[in-house]
Amino acid sequence: MIKAEIPGVKKDDVRVSVLNGVLTLQGERDDETSQEGVHFHRVERFHGSFSRSFTLPPSVDATHVKASFSDGVLTISLAKLPGSETAADRKSTRLN
């Protein structure tokens, strides 16, 4: 599972893709804040894009990637290929 905190980004502005064993998260952020006082008016605008890529291990089934977005947190669930074994699955026995 991969979790990415991306506050201020709308669900429609986030893209998740898998190509050749690489998972890529991309998105854009547009924000504007305004503050008015008696003798001033200030406006700040933020615009930017982001992209992060992760190489998936061979044990991940790239056809079964699920993503959800809630309250500024993107959660990506990755399924293992049937019959694949990872280091966490291996059990060792201590010899005496």
XYZ file of C-alpha atoms in Angstrom:
96
model
C 0.000 0.000 0.000
C 1.175 3.502 -0.819
C -0.248 6.617 0.866
C 0.418 10.144 -0.350
C -0.737 13.247 1.495
C -1.566 15.931 -1.044
C -3.657 18.622 0.676
C -5.240 21.307 -1.446
C -5.412 19.072 -4.519
C -8.769 18.019 -5.946
C -9.521 14.384 -6.809
C -9.981 15.293 -10.494
C -6.474 16.818 -10.584
C -4.693 13.561 -9.590
C -3.690 10.767 -11.996
C -2.311 7.320 -11.174
C -0.781 5.167 -13.919
C 1.237 1.975 -14.242
C 3.488 1.411 -17.247
C 6.290 -1.132 -17.617
C 6.381 -1.876 -13.890
C 6.528 1.774 -12.799
C 3.708 3.365 -10.780
C 3.417 7.118 -11.373
C 1.428 9.689 -9.373
C 0.825 13.022 -11.099
C -1.225 16.055 -10.247
C -1.678 19.791 -10.346
C -2.388 22.287 -7.621
C -4.121 25.629 -8.133
C -4.890 27.773 -5.121
C -5.674 31.398 -4.446
C -5.917 33.156 -1.102
C -7.106 36.684 -0.576
C -6.858 39.039 2.403
C -8.347 42.505 2.635
C -7.661 45.187 5.183
C -8.483 48.845 5.585
C -5.550 50.025 3.451
C -4.548 46.918 1.538
C -5.712 44.004 -0.553
C -3.397 40.985 -0.875
C -3.875 38.041 -3.253
C -1.565 35.021 -3.420
C -1.807 32.481 -6.211
C -0.149 29.079 -6.221
C 0.169 26.855 -9.255
C 2.305 23.822 -9.705
C 2.460 20.246 -10.806
C 4.014 17.216 -9.168
C 5.025 13.745 -10.249
C 6.418 10.798 -8.283
C 7.367 7.410 -9.705
C 7.923 4.096 -7.941
C 9.393 0.944 -9.474
C 7.135 -1.941 -8.537
C 8.647 -5.233 -7.386
C 8.125 -8.248 -9.681
C 5.679 -9.757 -7.175
C 3.080 -6.966 -7.779
C 0.190 -7.592 -10.178
C 0.123 -4.313 -12.139
C -3.342 -5.123 -13.547
C -4.919 -4.976 -10.072
C -3.964 -1.539 -8.760
C -6.729 0.313 -6.870
C -6.646 3.964 -5.831
C -8.888 6.037 -3.579
C -8.745 9.707 -2.600
C -10.261 11.136 0.569
C -9.548 14.269 2.622
C -6.309 15.039 0.779
C -4.898 11.509 1.138
C -4.352 9.273 -1.890
C -4.274 5.568 -1.007
C -3.054 3.028 -3.563
C -3.548 -0.697 -2.969
C -1.325 -3.155 -4.812
C -2.096 -6.865 -5.223
C 0.536 -9.608 -5.307
C 0.730 -12.057 -8.161
C -0.609 -15.491 -7.229
C 2.185 -17.753 -6.035
C 4.698 -14.933 -5.589
C 6.831 -14.916 -2.482
C 8.408 -11.894 -0.860
C 10.994 -11.595 1.877
C 8.193 -10.905 4.384
C 6.533 -14.220 3.446
C 9.648 -16.307 4.067
C 10.055 -17.975 7.425
C 13.374 -18.900 8.872
C 14.302 -21.389 11.538
C 17.082 -20.818 13.990
C 19.583 -23.672 14.189
C 20.831 -24.789 17.595
